[in-house]
Coordinates of C-alpha atoms in Angstrom, one line a residue:
M1454 CA -7.7 26.2 -22.2
G1455 CA -7.2 28.1 -19.0
D1456 CA -9.4 31.0 -19.8
K1457 CA -12.3 31.3 -17.4
K1458 CA -14.8 32.2 -20.1
P1459 CA -15.9 29.6 -22.6
P1460 CA -14.5 30.0 -26.2
G1461 CA -16.6 32.1 -28.6
P1462 CA -16.9 33.4 -32.1
P1463 CA -14.5 35.9 -33.6
D1464 CA -16.3 39.0 -32.1
G1465 CA -15.4 37.9 -28.6
Q1466 CA -19.0 38.3 -27.4
H1467 CA -19.8 34.7 -26.6
E1468 CA -23.3 35.2 -25.2
A1469 CA -24.5 37.5 -27.9
A1470 CA -23.0 35.3 -30.7
S1471 CA -24.5 32.2 -29.2
V1472 CA -28.0 33.8 -29.5
Q1473 CA -27.3 34.7 -33.2
M1474 CA -25.6 31.5 -34.2
F1475 CA -27.7 29.1 -32.2
P1476 CA -31.1 30.8 -31.7
V1477 CA -32.2 29.3 -28.4
H1478 CA -33.4 30.7 -25.1
G1479 CA -30.4 29.3 -23.1
N1480 CA -28.7 32.7 -22.8
Q1481 CA -31.8 34.6 -21.8
R1482 CA -31.6 34.7 -18.0
L1483 CA -34.6 35.1 -15.8
P1484 CA -34.7 38.5 -14.1
N1485 CA -35.1 36.9 -10.6
P1486 CA -34.0 33.2 -10.9
P1487 CA -35.4 30.8 -8.3
P1488 CA -33.1 29.9 -5.4
P1489 CA -31.9 26.5 -6.8
L1490 CA -30.9 28.1 -10.1
A1491 CA -29.3 31.0 -8.4
E1492 CA -27.3 28.6 -6.2
L1493 CA -26.3 26.6 -9.2
E1494 CA -25.0 29.7 -11.0
A1495 CA -23.1 30.6 -7.9
R1496 CA -21.6 27.2 -7.6
A1497 CA -20.6 27.2 -11.3
A1498 CA -18.7 30.5 -11.0
V1499 CA -14.9 30.0 -11.2
K1500 CA -12.8 32.7 -9.7
F1501 CA -9.5 32.9 -7.7
N1502 CA -10.0 34.6 -4.4
S1503 CA -6.7 36.2 -3.3
F1504 CA -7.8 36.9 0.2
T1505 CA -9.0 33.3 0.7
F1506 CA -5.7 32.1 -0.6
A1507 CA -3.7 34.3 1.8
K1508 CA -5.8 33.2 4.7
E1509 CA -5.6 29.5 4.0
L1510 CA -1.8 29.7 3.4
V1511 CA -1.4 31.2 6.8
Y1512 CA -3.8 28.7 8.4
H1513 CA -1.9 25.7 7.1
I1514 CA 1.7 26.8 7.3
F1515 CA 1.4 28.0 11.0
Y1516 CA -1.1 25.6 12.4
P1517 CA -1.8 25.3 15.4
M1518 CA -0.7 28.9 16.1
S1519 CA -3.2 30.0 13.4
V1520 CA -6.2 28.4 15.2
P1521 CA -7.3 31.7 16.9
L1522 CA -7.3 33.5 13.6
M1523 CA -9.1 30.6 11.9
W1524 CA -11.7 30.4 14.7
W1525 CA -12.4 34.1 14.5
L1526 CA -12.6 34.4 10.6
D1527 CA -14.1 31.1 9.5
G1528 CA -16.8 29.8 11.7
G1529 CA -15.3 28.7 15.1
W1530 CA -14.9 25.0 15.6
L1531 CA -16.4 24.3 12.2
S1532 CA -13.2 25.8 10.6
L1533 CA -11.1 23.1 12.3
V1534 CA -13.5 20.2 11.4
N1535 CA -14.0 21.1 7.8
R1536 CA -10.3 21.5 7.1
G1537 CA -9.4 18.2 8.7
F1538 CA -7.5 19.7 11.7
F1539 CA -10.0 18.0 14.0
S1540 CA -12.1 15.1 12.8
L1541 CA -13.7 12.1 14.5
T1542 CA -14.7 10.6 11.1
N1543 CA -11.1 10.8 9.8
P1544 CA -8.7 10.7 12.8
R1545 CA -5.7 9.8 10.5
L1546 CA -6.0 13.1 8.7
A1547 CA -6.1 15.0 12.0
F1548 CA -3.2 13.1 13.4
G1549 CA -1.2 13.7 10.2
Q1550 CA -1.9 17.5 10.4
A1551 CA -0.8 17.5 14.0
L1552 CA 2.4 15.5 13.3
L1553 CA 3.4 17.8 10.4
A1554 CA 2.9 20.9 12.6
L1555 CA 5.0 19.4 15.3
C1556 CA 7.8 18.5 12.8
F1557 CA 7.7 22.0 11.3
Y1558 CA 8.0 23.9 14.6
T1559 CA 10.6 21.4 15.9
F1560 CA 12.8 21.6 12.8
N1561 CA 12.7 25.4 12.4
G1562 CA 12.8 26.2 16.1
V1563 CA 15.7 24.0 17.1
S1564 CA 17.8 24.5 13.9
L1565 CA 17.3 28.3 13.7
V1566 CA 18.0 28.9 17.4
Y1567 CA 21.3 27.0 17.4
A1568 CA 22.4 28.0 13.9
I1569 CA 22.1 31.7 14.8
K1570 CA 23.6 31.1 18.3
E1571 CA 26.6 29.2 17.0
N1572 CA 26.9 31.3 13.8
K1573 CA 26.6 28.3 11.5
L1574 CA 24.9 30.2 8.7
L1575 CA 25.7 27.6 6.1
F1576 CA 23.0 25.4 7.6
L1577 CA 20.4 28.0 6.5
Y1578 CA 20.6 26.4 3.0
D1579 CA 19.3 23.2 4.6
I1580 CA 16.5 25.1 6.3
I1581 CA 15.5 26.9 3.1
L1582 CA 15.4 23.7 1.1
V1583 CA 13.0 22.1 3.6
D1584 CA 10.8 25.2 4.2
L1585 CA 10.4 25.9 0.5
L1586 CA 8.8 22.5 0.0
W1587 CA 6.6 23.0 2.9
V1588 CA 5.4 26.4 1.6
I1589 CA 4.7 25.0 -1.9
R1590 CA 2.7 22.1 -0.4
N1591 CA 0.5 24.5 1.6
A1592 CA 0.2 26.9 -1.4
V1593 CA -1.4 24.0 -3.3
V1594 CA -3.9 23.4 -0.4
A1595 CA -4.7 27.1 -0.2
T1596 CA -5.4 27.3 -3.9
K1597 CA -8.0 24.6 -3.5
Y1598 CA -10.0 26.9 -1.1
A1599 CA -9.2 30.0 -3.2
F1600 CA -11.1 28.4 -6.2
A1601 CA -14.0 27.1 -4.1
S1602 CA -17.3 28.9 -4.8
T1603 CA -18.7 31.4 -2.3
V1604 CA -21.6 28.9 -1.6
D1605 CA -19.1 26.2 -0.6
I1606 CA -17.1 28.5 1.6
N1607 CA -20.2 29.8 3.4
N1608 CA -21.5 26.3 3.9
M1609 CA -18.1 25.3 5.5
R1610 CA -18.7 28.1 8.0
T1611 CA -22.2 27.1 8.9
A1612 CA -22.3 23.3 8.9
V1613 CA -20.2 20.1 9.0
V1614 CA -19.5 19.2 5.4
D1615 CA -19.8 15.5 4.4
P1616 CA -16.3 13.9 4.2
S1617 CA -16.9 12.6 0.7
V1618 CA -17.6 16.2 -0.5
L1619 CA -14.3 17.4 1.0
L1620 CA -12.6 14.4 -0.6
H1621 CA -14.0 15.2 -4.1
M1622 CA -12.8 18.8 -3.7
T1623 CA -9.2 17.6 -3.7
L1624 CA -7.2 16.6 -6.8
L1625 CA -6.4 13.1 -5.5
G1626 CA -10.0 12.5 -4.6
G1627 CA -12.0 14.2 -7.3
W1628 CA -9.7 14.4 -10.3
K1629 CA -7.9 11.1 -10.2
D1630 CA -8.1 8.4 -12.9
P1631 CA -10.9 7.4 -13.3
I1632 CA -12.9 10.5 -12.3
P1633 CA -15.7 9.5 -9.8
R1634 CA -19.1 9.4 -11.5
K1635 CA -20.5 11.9 -9.1
V1636 CA -17.8 14.4 -9.8
L1637 CA -18.2 13.9 -13.5
K1638 CA -21.9 14.5 -13.5
E1639 CA -21.6 17.5 -11.2
E1640 CA -18.8 19.1 -13.2
L1641 CA -20.7 18.6 -16.5
L1642 CA -23.8 20.2 -15.1
L1643 CA -21.7 23.2 -13.8
A1644 CA -19.9 23.5 -17.2
A1645 CA -23.3 23.6 -18.9
T1646 CA -24.5 26.3 -16.5
R1647 CA -21.4 28.4 -17.2
C1648 CA -21.8 27.9 -21.0
R1649 CA -25.5 28.7 -20.8
M1650 CA -26.4 25.3 -22.3
L1651 CA -28.5 24.0 -19.5
L1652 CA -32.1 24.7 -20.7
P1653 CA -32.0 24.1 -24.4
A1654 CA -31.8 20.6 -25.7
F1655 CA -28.9 20.5 -28.2
S1656 CA -28.7 17.2 -30.0
F1657 CA -26.8 15.4 -32.8
H1658 CA -29.1 14.3 -35.6
L1659 CA -28.5 10.6 -36.4
D1660 CA -28.4 8.7 -39.6
T1661 CA -31.8 7.0 -39.3
T1662 CA -30.9 4.3 -41.9
V1663 CA -28.5 2.8 -39.3
N1664 CA -29.5 1.1 -36.1
S1665 CA -27.7 3.1 -33.3
L1666 CA -30.1 1.9 -30.6
D1667 CA -27.8 -0.6 -29.0
A1668 CA -24.9 1.7 -29.0
I1669 CA -26.9 4.4 -27.3
H1670 CA -28.1 2.0 -24.7
D1671 CA -24.4 1.3 -24.1
I1672 CA -23.7 5.0 -23.6
V1673 CA -26.5 5.4 -21.2
S1674 CA -25.7 2.3 -19.2
D1675 CA -22.1 3.2 -18.9
L1676 CA -23.1 6.5 -17.1
Q1677 CA -25.0 4.4 -14.5
L1678 CA -27.5 7.2 -13.7
K1679 CA -29.3 5.4 -11.0
K1680 CA -26.3 4.1 -8.9
D1681 CA -25.5 7.4 -7.2
N1682 CA -26.8 8.5 -3.8
P1683 CA -27.5 12.2 -4.4
N1684 CA -28.6 12.9 -0.9
K1685 CA -25.2 12.1 0.5
V1686 CA -22.9 14.0 -1.9
G1687 CA -25.1 16.5 -3.7
A1688 CA -26.3 18.3 -0.6
I1689 CA -23.1 19.8 0.9
C1690 CA -25.0 20.8 4.1
K1691 CA -28.4 21.1 5.6
N1692 CA -28.7 24.8 4.5
S1693 CA -28.2 24.0 0.8
T1694 CA -31.3 24.3 -1.3
L1695 CA -29.7 22.4 -4.2
D1696 CA -28.8 18.8 -4.8
I1697 CA -26.3 19.0 -7.6
V1698 CA -25.8 15.3 -8.2
G1699 CA -29.6 14.8 -8.1
E1700 CA -30.1 17.6 -10.6
A1701 CA -27.3 16.2 -12.8
N1702 CA -29.0 12.8 -12.8
R1703 CA -32.3 14.3 -13.7
W1704 CA -30.7 16.3 -16.5
L1705 CA -29.0 13.3 -18.0
E1706 CA -32.2 11.2 -17.5
A1707 CA -34.1 13.8 -19.5
G1708 CA -31.5 13.6 -22.2
K1709 CA -31.9 9.8 -22.3
E1710 CA -35.7 10.0 -22.6
E1711 CA -35.3 12.6 -25.3
C1712 CA -32.9 10.4 -27.2
L1713 CA -34.9 7.2 -27.0
D1714 CA -38.4 8.7 -27.5
P1715 CA -38.2 10.5 -30.8
M1716 CA -38.0 7.6 -33.3
A1717 CA -37.7 7.5 -37.0
W1718 CA -39.1 4.7 -39.3
T1719 CA -36.5 3.2 -41.6
T1720 CA -37.1 2.1 -45.2
E1721 CA -36.2 -1.5 -44.5
G1722 CA -39.4 -2.3 -42.5
P1723 CA -41.2 -1.6 -39.3
V1724 CA -38.0 -1.1 -37.2
I1725 CA -37.8 2.0 -35.0
F1726 CA -34.4 3.7 -34.7
P1727 CA -33.4 6.7 -32.6
G1728 CA -33.1 10.0 -34.4
K1729 CA -31.2 12.2 -31.9
L1730 CA -28.3 12.0 -29.4
P1731 CA -28.2 14.8 -26.9
V1732 CA -24.9 16.6 -26.7
H1733 CA -24.6 16.3 -22.9
L1734 CA -25.0 12.5 -23.1
Y1735 CA -22.2 12.2 -25.7
A1736 CA -20.0 14.6 -23.8
A1737 CA -20.5 12.7 -20.5
H1738 CA -19.6 9.4 -22.2
I1739 CA -16.4 10.6 -23.9
I1740 CA -15.3 12.3 -20.7
R1741 CA -16.0 9.1 -18.7
Q1742 CA -14.0 7.1 -21.3
S1743 CA -11.1 9.6 -21.2
S1744 CA -10.9 9.2 -17.4
S1745 CA -10.3 5.4 -17.9
L1746 CA -7.2 5.7 -20.1
R1747 CA -5.4 3.4 -17.7
R1748 CA -6.8 0.6 -19.9
L1749 CA -4.5 1.6 -22.7
R1750 CA -1.8 -0.4 -21.0
R1751 CA 0.9 2.1 -21.6
V1752 CA 3.6 1.8 -19.0
G1753 CA 4.0 5.5 -18.2
H1754 CA 0.3 6.2 -18.0
T1755 CA -0.4 3.1 -16.0
M1756 CA 2.2 4.1 -13.5
M1757 CA 0.6 7.5 -13.1
S1758 CA -3.1 6.3 -13.1
Q1759 CA -3.1 3.0 -11.3
H1760 CA 0.1 3.4 -9.1
L1761 CA 0.1 7.2 -8.6
R1762 CA 0.4 7.0 -4.8
L1763 CA 3.1 4.3 -4.9
C1764 CA 5.2 6.3 -7.5
S1765 CA 4.9 9.4 -5.4
S1766 CA 5.8 7.6 -2.3
V1767 CA 8.9 6.0 -3.8
I1768 CA 10.2 9.2 -5.3
S1769 CA 9.5 11.1 -2.1
V1770 CA 11.3 8.6 0.1
I1771 CA 14.4 8.8 -2.1
I1772 CA 14.5 12.6 -2.0
A1773 CA 13.7 12.8 1.8
V1774 CA 16.4 10.2 2.7
L1775 CA 19.0 11.3 0.1
P1776 CA 20.4 14.3 2.1
I1777 CA 21.0 12.2 5.2
A1778 CA 22.5 9.4 3.2
L1779 CA 24.9 11.7 1.3
H1780 CA 25.7 13.5 4.6
L1781 CA 26.8 10.3 6.1
L1782 CA 28.9 9.3 3.0
F1783 CA 30.6 12.6 2.1
G1784 CA 30.1 14.7 5.2
G1785 CA 28.4 18.1 5.1
H1786 CA 27.2 21.0 7.1
K1787 CA 27.4 20.2 10.8
L1788 CA 24.1 20.2 12.6
P1789 CA 23.9 23.1 15.0
G1790 CA 23.6 22.6 18.8
P1791 CA 24.4 19.7 21.1
S1792 CA 24.2 16.0 20.1
W1793 CA 20.5 15.7 21.0
T1794 CA 19.5 18.2 18.3
V1795 CA 20.4 15.6 15.7
W1796 CA 17.4 13.5 16.9
A1797 CA 15.1 16.5 16.7
I1798 CA 16.2 18.0 13.4
A1799 CA 16.9 15.0 11.2
P1800 CA 13.6 13.1 11.7
S1801 CA 11.5 16.3 11.5
S1802 CA 13.2 17.3 8.2
V1803 CA 12.7 13.8 6.7
V1804 CA 8.9 13.8 7.6
L1805 CA 8.4 17.3 6.2
M1806 CA 10.3 16.6 3.0
Y1807 CA 8.6 13.3 2.5
F1808 CA 5.1 14.5 2.9
S1809 CA 5.6 17.8 1.0
M1810 CA 7.3 16.0 -1.9
W1811 CA 4.6 13.3 -1.9
S1812 CA 1.8 15.8 -2.1
N1813 CA 3.5 18.0 -4.8
I1814 CA 4.5 15.0 -7.0
A1815 CA 1.1 13.4 -6.7
F1816 CA -0.6 16.7 -7.7
M1817 CA 1.8 17.1 -10.7
M1818 CA 0.9 13.6 -11.8
V1819 CA -2.8 14.3 -11.6
G1820 CA -2.1 17.4 -13.7
I1821 CA -0.5 15.3 -16.4
L1822 CA -3.5 13.0 -16.4
D1823 CA -5.8 16.0 -16.8
F1824 CA -3.9 17.1 -19.9
R1825 CA -3.9 13.6 -21.4
R1826 CA -7.7 13.3 -20.8
R1827 CA -8.3 16.6 -22.6
H1828 CA -6.1 15.5 -25.5
Y1829 CA -8.1 12.3 -25.7
V1830 CA -11.4 14.2 -25.8
A1831 CA -10.2 16.6 -28.4
S1832 CA -9.0 13.7 -30.6
K1833 CA -12.4 12.0 -30.3
L1834 CA -14.2 15.2 -31.3
D1835 CA -11.9 15.5 -34.4
E1836 CA -12.5 11.8 -35.2
L1837 CA -16.3 12.2 -34.9
L1838 CA -16.3 15.2 -37.2
R1839 CA -14.1 13.5 -39.7
T1840 CA -15.8 10.1 -39.8
G1841 CA -19.3 10.8 -38.6
V1842 CA -19.2 7.7 -36.4
Y1843 CA -18.7 7.3 -32.7
N1844 CA -17.6 3.8 -31.7
G1845 CA -14.2 4.4 -30.1
S1846 CA -15.2 3.5 -26.5
I1847 CA -12.3 1.9 -24.5
H1848 CA -14.7 0.5 -22.0
T1849 CA -13.7 -3.1 -21.3
R1850 CA -16.6 -5.5 -20.9
V1851 CA -16.4 -8.6 -18.7
P1852 CA -16.1 -11.7 -20.9
S1853 CA -18.9 -14.2 -20.5
F1854 CA -20.6 -16.9 -22.6
K1855 CA -23.5 -14.5 -23.2
Y1856 CA -21.2 -11.8 -24.2
L1857 CA -19.2 -14.0 -26.6
Q1858 CA -22.5 -15.3 -28.1
Q1859 CA -23.7 -11.8 -28.7
K1860 CA -20.4 -10.9 -30.4
S1861 CA -20.7 -13.9 -32.7
F1862 CA -24.2 -12.8 -33.8
E1863 CA -22.8 -9.2 -34.4
F1864 CA -20.0 -10.6 -36.5
L1865 CA -22.5 -12.5 -38.7
R1866 CA -24.7 -9.5 -39.0
R1867 CA -21.7 -7.3 -40.0
L1868 CA -20.9 -9.8 -42.8
Q1869 CA -24.5 -9.5 -44.0
T1870 CA -24.5 -5.7 -44.0
M1871 CA -20.9 -5.4 -45.5
S1872 CA -22.1 -4.8 -49.0
W1873 CA -24.6 -2.1 -47.9
S1874 CA -22.2 -0.2 -45.7
S1875 CA -19.5 0.0 -48.4
S1876 CA -21.7 2.4 -50.3
R1877 CA -21.5 5.1 -47.7
S1878 CA -18.9 7.7 -48.6
G1879 CA -16.1 9.0 -46.5
S1880 CA -13.8 7.2 -44.1
A1881 CA -16.6 5.9 -41.8
P1882 CA -16.5 2.3 -42.9
S1883 CA -12.9 1.9 -41.8
S1884 CA -13.8 3.3 -38.4
R1885 CA -16.7 1.0 -38.1
S1886 CA -14.6 -2.0 -38.8
S1887 CA -11.8 -0.9 -36.5
S1888 CA -10.8 -3.2 -33.7
S1889 CA -11.5 -0.3 -31.2
N1890 CA -15.2 -0.6 -31.7
S1891 CA -16.5 -1.7 -28.3
L1892 CA -20.0 -0.3 -28.5
T1893 CA -22.7 -2.8 -29.4
G1894 CA -23.5 -2.9 -33.1
I1895 CA -21.8 -0.5 -35.5
G1896 CA -21.8 2.5 -33.2
V1897 CA -23.6 5.9 -33.4
W1898 CA -23.7 7.4 -36.9
I1899 CA -24.1 11.2 -37.0
D1900 CA -25.7 13.0 -39.9
F1901 CA -23.4 16.0 -40.4
D1902 CA -25.2 17.1 -43.5
N1903 CA -27.7 18.4 -41.0
P1904 CA -26.8 21.9 -39.7
D1905 CA -28.1 21.0 -36.2
S1906 CA -25.5 18.3 -35.9
L1907 CA -22.8 20.8 -36.8
Q1908 CA -24.0 23.2 -34.2
A1909 CA -24.2 20.3 -31.7
W1910 CA -20.6 19.5 -32.4
W1911 CA -19.5 23.1 -31.7
I1912 CA -21.5 23.2 -28.5
C1913 CA -20.0 19.9 -27.4
R1914 CA -16.5 21.3 -28.1
V1915 CA -17.3 24.3 -25.9
L1916 CA -18.8 22.1 -23.2
V1917 CA -15.9 19.6 -22.8
H1918 CA -13.5 22.6 -23.0
D1919 CA -15.2 24.1 -19.9
F1920 CA -15.6 20.8 -18.1
G1921 CA -13.7 20.7 -14.8
L1922 CA -12.6 24.3 -15.2
H1923 CA -11.7 25.0 -11.6
F1924 CA -9.7 21.8 -11.4
H1925 CA -7.8 22.7 -14.6
L1926 CA -7.1 26.3 -13.4
R1927 CA -5.9 24.9 -10.1
I1928 CA -3.4 22.7 -12.0
K1929 CA -2.2 25.7 -14.0
Y1930 CA -1.6 27.5 -10.7
Y1931 CA 0.2 24.5 -9.3
T1932 CA 2.6 24.4 -12.3
T1933 CA 3.4 28.0 -11.7
Y1934 CA 4.2 27.3 -8.1
F1935 CA 6.4 24.4 -9.0
A1936 CA 8.2 26.4 -11.8
C1937 CA 8.9 29.1 -9.2
Y1938 CA 10.2 26.5 -6.9
C1939 CA 12.5 25.2 -9.6
G1940 CA 13.7 28.7 -10.2
L1941 CA 14.5 29.2 -6.6
L1942 CA 16.4 25.9 -6.6
I1943 CA 18.4 27.1 -9.6
L1944 CA 19.1 30.3 -7.8
L1945 CA 20.3 28.4 -4.7
L1946 CA 22.5 26.2 -6.9
F1947 CA 23.9 29.3 -8.6
L1948 CA 24.7 31.0 -5.3
R1949 CA 26.6 27.9 -4.1
L1950 CA 28.5 27.8 -7.4
L1951 CA 29.6 31.4 -7.0
S1952 CA 30.8 30.8 -3.4
G1953 CA 32.6 27.6 -4.5
I1954 CA 31.4 24.0 -4.0
K1955 CA 33.3 22.1 -1.4
E1956 CA 33.2 18.5 -0.5
G1957 CA 30.9 19.2 2.4
D1958 CA 28.4 20.8 0.0
I1959 CA 28.0 17.6 -2.2
Y1960 CA 25.0 16.3 -0.3
I1961 CA 23.0 19.5 -0.7
L1962 CA 24.1 19.9 -4.3
V1963 CA 22.9 16.4 -5.3
T1964 CA 19.6 16.9 -3.4
V1965 CA 18.9 20.2 -5.2
I1966 CA 19.7 18.7 -8.6
V1967 CA 17.6 15.6 -8.0
T1968 CA 14.7 17.6 -6.8
L1969 CA 15.0 20.1 -9.6
D1970 CA 15.2 17.3 -12.2
V1971 CA 12.1 15.5 -10.8
F1972 CA 9.9 18.6 -11.0
L1973 CA 11.3 19.6 -14.4
T1974 CA 10.6 16.1 -15.7
L1975 CA 7.0 16.3 -14.5
L1976 CA 6.7 19.7 -16.2
A1977 CA 8.0 18.2 -19.4
L1978 CA 5.5 15.4 -19.2
M1979 CA 2.8 18.1 -18.9
A1980 CA 4.1 20.2 -21.8
W1981 CA 4.0 17.2 -24.1
P1982 CA 0.3 16.4 -24.0
G1983 CA -0.4 20.1 -23.8
G1984 CA 1.3 20.7 -27.1
D1985 CA -0.7 17.7 -28.6
I1986 CA -3.9 19.4 -27.4
N1987 CA -3.0 22.5 -29.3
N1988 CA -2.3 20.5 -32.4
V1989 CA -5.5 18.5 -32.3
R1990 CA -7.6 21.7 -31.7
Q1991 CA -5.9 23.2 -34.8
Q1992 CA -6.8 20.1 -36.6
H1993 CA -10.5 20.7 -35.9
G1994 CA -10.4 23.7 -38.2
A1995 CA -8.8 21.7 -41.0
T1996 CA -11.3 18.9 -40.6
L1997 CA -14.2 21.4 -40.8
V1998 CA -12.7 22.9 -44.0
S1999 CA -12.2 19.4 -45.5
R2000 CA -15.8 18.4 -44.7
K2001 CA -17.1 21.6 -46.1
L2002 CA -15.2 21.1 -49.4
K2003 CA -16.4 17.5 -49.7
L2004 CA -20.0 18.6 -49.1
Q2005 CA -19.7 21.3 -51.8
L2006 CA -18.3 18.9 -54.3
K2007 CA -21.0 16.3 -53.5
T2008 CA -23.7 19.0 -53.9
Q2009 CA -22.4 20.0 -57.3
K2010 CA -22.4 16.4 -58.5
E2011 CA -25.9 15.6 -57.2
K2012 CA -27.4 19.0 -57.9
L2013 CA -29.8 17.8 -60.5
D2014 CA -31.0 14.9 -58.3
L2015 CA -31.7 16.9 -55.2
T2016 CA -34.9 18.6 -54.3
M2017 CA -35.1 22.3 -53.4
E2018 CA -35.5 21.5 -49.8
Q2019 CA -32.4 19.3 -49.8
L2020 CA -30.4 21.9 -51.6
K2021 CA -31.5 24.5 -49.1
R2022 CA -30.5 22.3 -46.2
R2023 CA -27.0 21.6 -47.7
K2024 CA -26.5 25.4 -48.3
I2025 CA -27.3 26.1 -44.6
A2026 CA -24.9 23.3 -43.6
I2027 CA -22.1 24.8 -45.7
E2028 CA -22.7 28.3 -44.2
T2029 CA -22.8 26.8 -40.7
M2030 CA -19.4 25.1 -41.3
T2031 CA -18.0 28.4 -42.4
C2032 CA -19.3 30.2 -39.3
I2033 CA -18.0 27.4 -37.0
S2034 CA -14.6 27.3 -38.7
E2035 CA -14.2 31.0 -37.9
A2036 CA -15.2 30.4 -34.3
V2037 CA -12.8 27.5 -34.0
N2038 CA -9.9 29.5 -35.4
Y2039 CA -10.7 32.4 -33.0
D2040 CA -10.9 29.9 -30.1
N2041 CA -7.6 28.3 -31.0
A2042 CA -5.9 31.7 -31.2
Q2043 CA -7.2 32.9 -27.8
N2044 CA -7.2 29.7 -25.8
K2045 CA -3.9 27.9 -26.4
V2046 CA -2.8 25.4 -23.7
S2047 CA 0.2 26.8 -21.8
V2048 CA 2.4 25.6 -19.0
C2049 CA 3.7 28.3 -16.7
G2050 CA 2.8 31.0 -19.2
F2051 CA 4.6 29.3 -22.1
E2052 CA 2.8 27.7 -25.0
A2053 CA 3.0 23.9 -24.5
G2054 CA 4.7 22.0 -27.2
E2055 CA 8.1 20.9 -28.5
Q2056 CA 9.8 24.2 -28.0
L2057 CA 9.0 24.3 -24.2
L2058 CA 9.8 20.6 -24.0
S2059 CA 13.2 21.1 -25.5
V2060 CA 14.0 24.0 -23.1
I2061 CA 13.1 21.9 -20.1
V2062 CA 15.2 19.0 -21.4
A2063 CA 18.1 21.3 -21.9
I2064 CA 17.8 22.6 -18.3
V2065 CA 17.6 19.1 -16.9
T2066 CA 20.7 18.0 -18.9
A2067 CA 22.7 21.1 -17.8
S2068 CA 21.8 20.6 -14.2
I2069 CA 22.9 16.9 -14.3
S2070 CA 26.2 17.8 -16.0
I2071 CA 26.9 20.5 -13.5
G2072 CA 26.2 18.2 -10.6
I2073 CA 28.4 15.4 -12.1
G2074 CA 31.2 17.8 -12.9
Q2075 CA 31.2 19.3 -9.4
I2076 CA 31.1 15.9 -7.7
F2077 CA 33.9 14.6 -9.9
T2078 CA 36.0 17.7 -9.2
N2079 CA 35.6 17.5 -5.5
V2080 CA 36.4 13.7 -5.5
V2081 CA 39.6 14.3 -7.5
N2082 CA 40.7 17.2 -5.3
S2083 CA 40.1 15.2 -2.1
S2084 CA 42.1 12.2 -3.5
N2085 CA 45.0 14.5 -4.4
L2086 CA 45.0 16.0 -0.9
Q2087 CA 45.2 12.5 0.6
K2088 CA 48.2 11.7 -1.6

């Protein structure tokens, strides 16, 4: 899942195998591509730049002392404007950056000077606890720029970038729930470019005995192709020769025209039904539906999707205020310096801890949403292959008299066609009659006896796997940072246990345990859907084998009634399933979803739960011991 290259067949050579398995001209690059295509390929490249990461980490940790270095290396005053350090369009962001810098230097300067001067080295634990959070927060920001394309970085050095573009580069702005339409279209186009699927027109072949026209109109209308302003978001600066959102709209529009133009005549009369559904239209729709999972009305997911900022704020306030509250209740390490330093150190530490915790927790929650969206998409692909019907949209329509009247007519029409539909083999009828059907009519029916539809399914699997790759890789880097942070907190806790926990250490002990448990809980919530993704992707192979066996048995029974052309097509379909099954198995073995280097699933989840339980029991035991000892001393 985190691999930078799209999955491929067993030989590992994706580009060569794509040409052999799907003989199209999409992998044959032009020797000298035109500037727009060259820029598109440059934007689509996903690579972590270590030098950029180190620069940005220094810029954000030590701002404003890093301004001369930023000015010299990254475009003068533009480096300040495009990073939000100075902005007339968003003064709140600039003020927040300045306030955090002031708190950082005030907290570290005052506390370090007086701690060393008065030899109060125990207070270094408090300083480390705050500074670790600050470093992790800025490492997350630096990773955003480290994964930015060279085109975007160069544009940031030469022109003022539109604020909406900068917002969509962030996780909270571009990868929230639901994903903004512009980001969805742009990322889908970039994924198709990386997978070499931009030029050829891959399509599912539809069952032309079923009217899928209304359902396809729903799919197209849900994407809202004409409601974006490409000139504002697509062009990142005046020097850019490519309008990505505009190109994505034209690409999807071309797929819509291709879908609705080639029609097939049915045997029931002069009614024209669509014969194809382009892969990128289907992929765009299921991704858009996956980014609206808040409508599932599950409490945990609703809290993370609809109330993400509120949840992050509440948890951050608790953790930021907790040390001071416990310090007042149980006592603790005395603040170094005269009495005025309390008013310099305490507010600065609260502001730094709150904002750092808020950012880190919010980013972790977005990562959980990303894993759940990918699990939903993988499940929909398995359902499509198993049933041959796509109608599982969770799009909620606005109730109206016209809408209810339309549903009444659909219900009557469904009763009339009930006897005809029951003759179709497989589990598709149960899916069609499912209450989750929110597409108009009976959904889109795919003809998987056609080899082109099987190839389209595999291509769609690769495309949605690669969708939002740089966001997904950033999340994997973030989980590594947070896991390292949890490891350092465990080390800090272990050192304090070796030296002996006293009553004055209770406040820092409880703070460390609460912070550790919050991050480990979020990692567990990420490991859970990650393991589900691995299971569903394994199920893809089993579903392919099951469909292959069913088609073989069906062919044996109907062999005498089939023409040579039909037999030949079914034989090609069976061979295609065999080839795709091998590719799926290879992809599953090479691209398993992992969290912090460990395969996501129940085993990793159980380890995290064990650590959380152990840390809580250690904290409760130490607090109870200190309280009992203090009461005995008083007696």
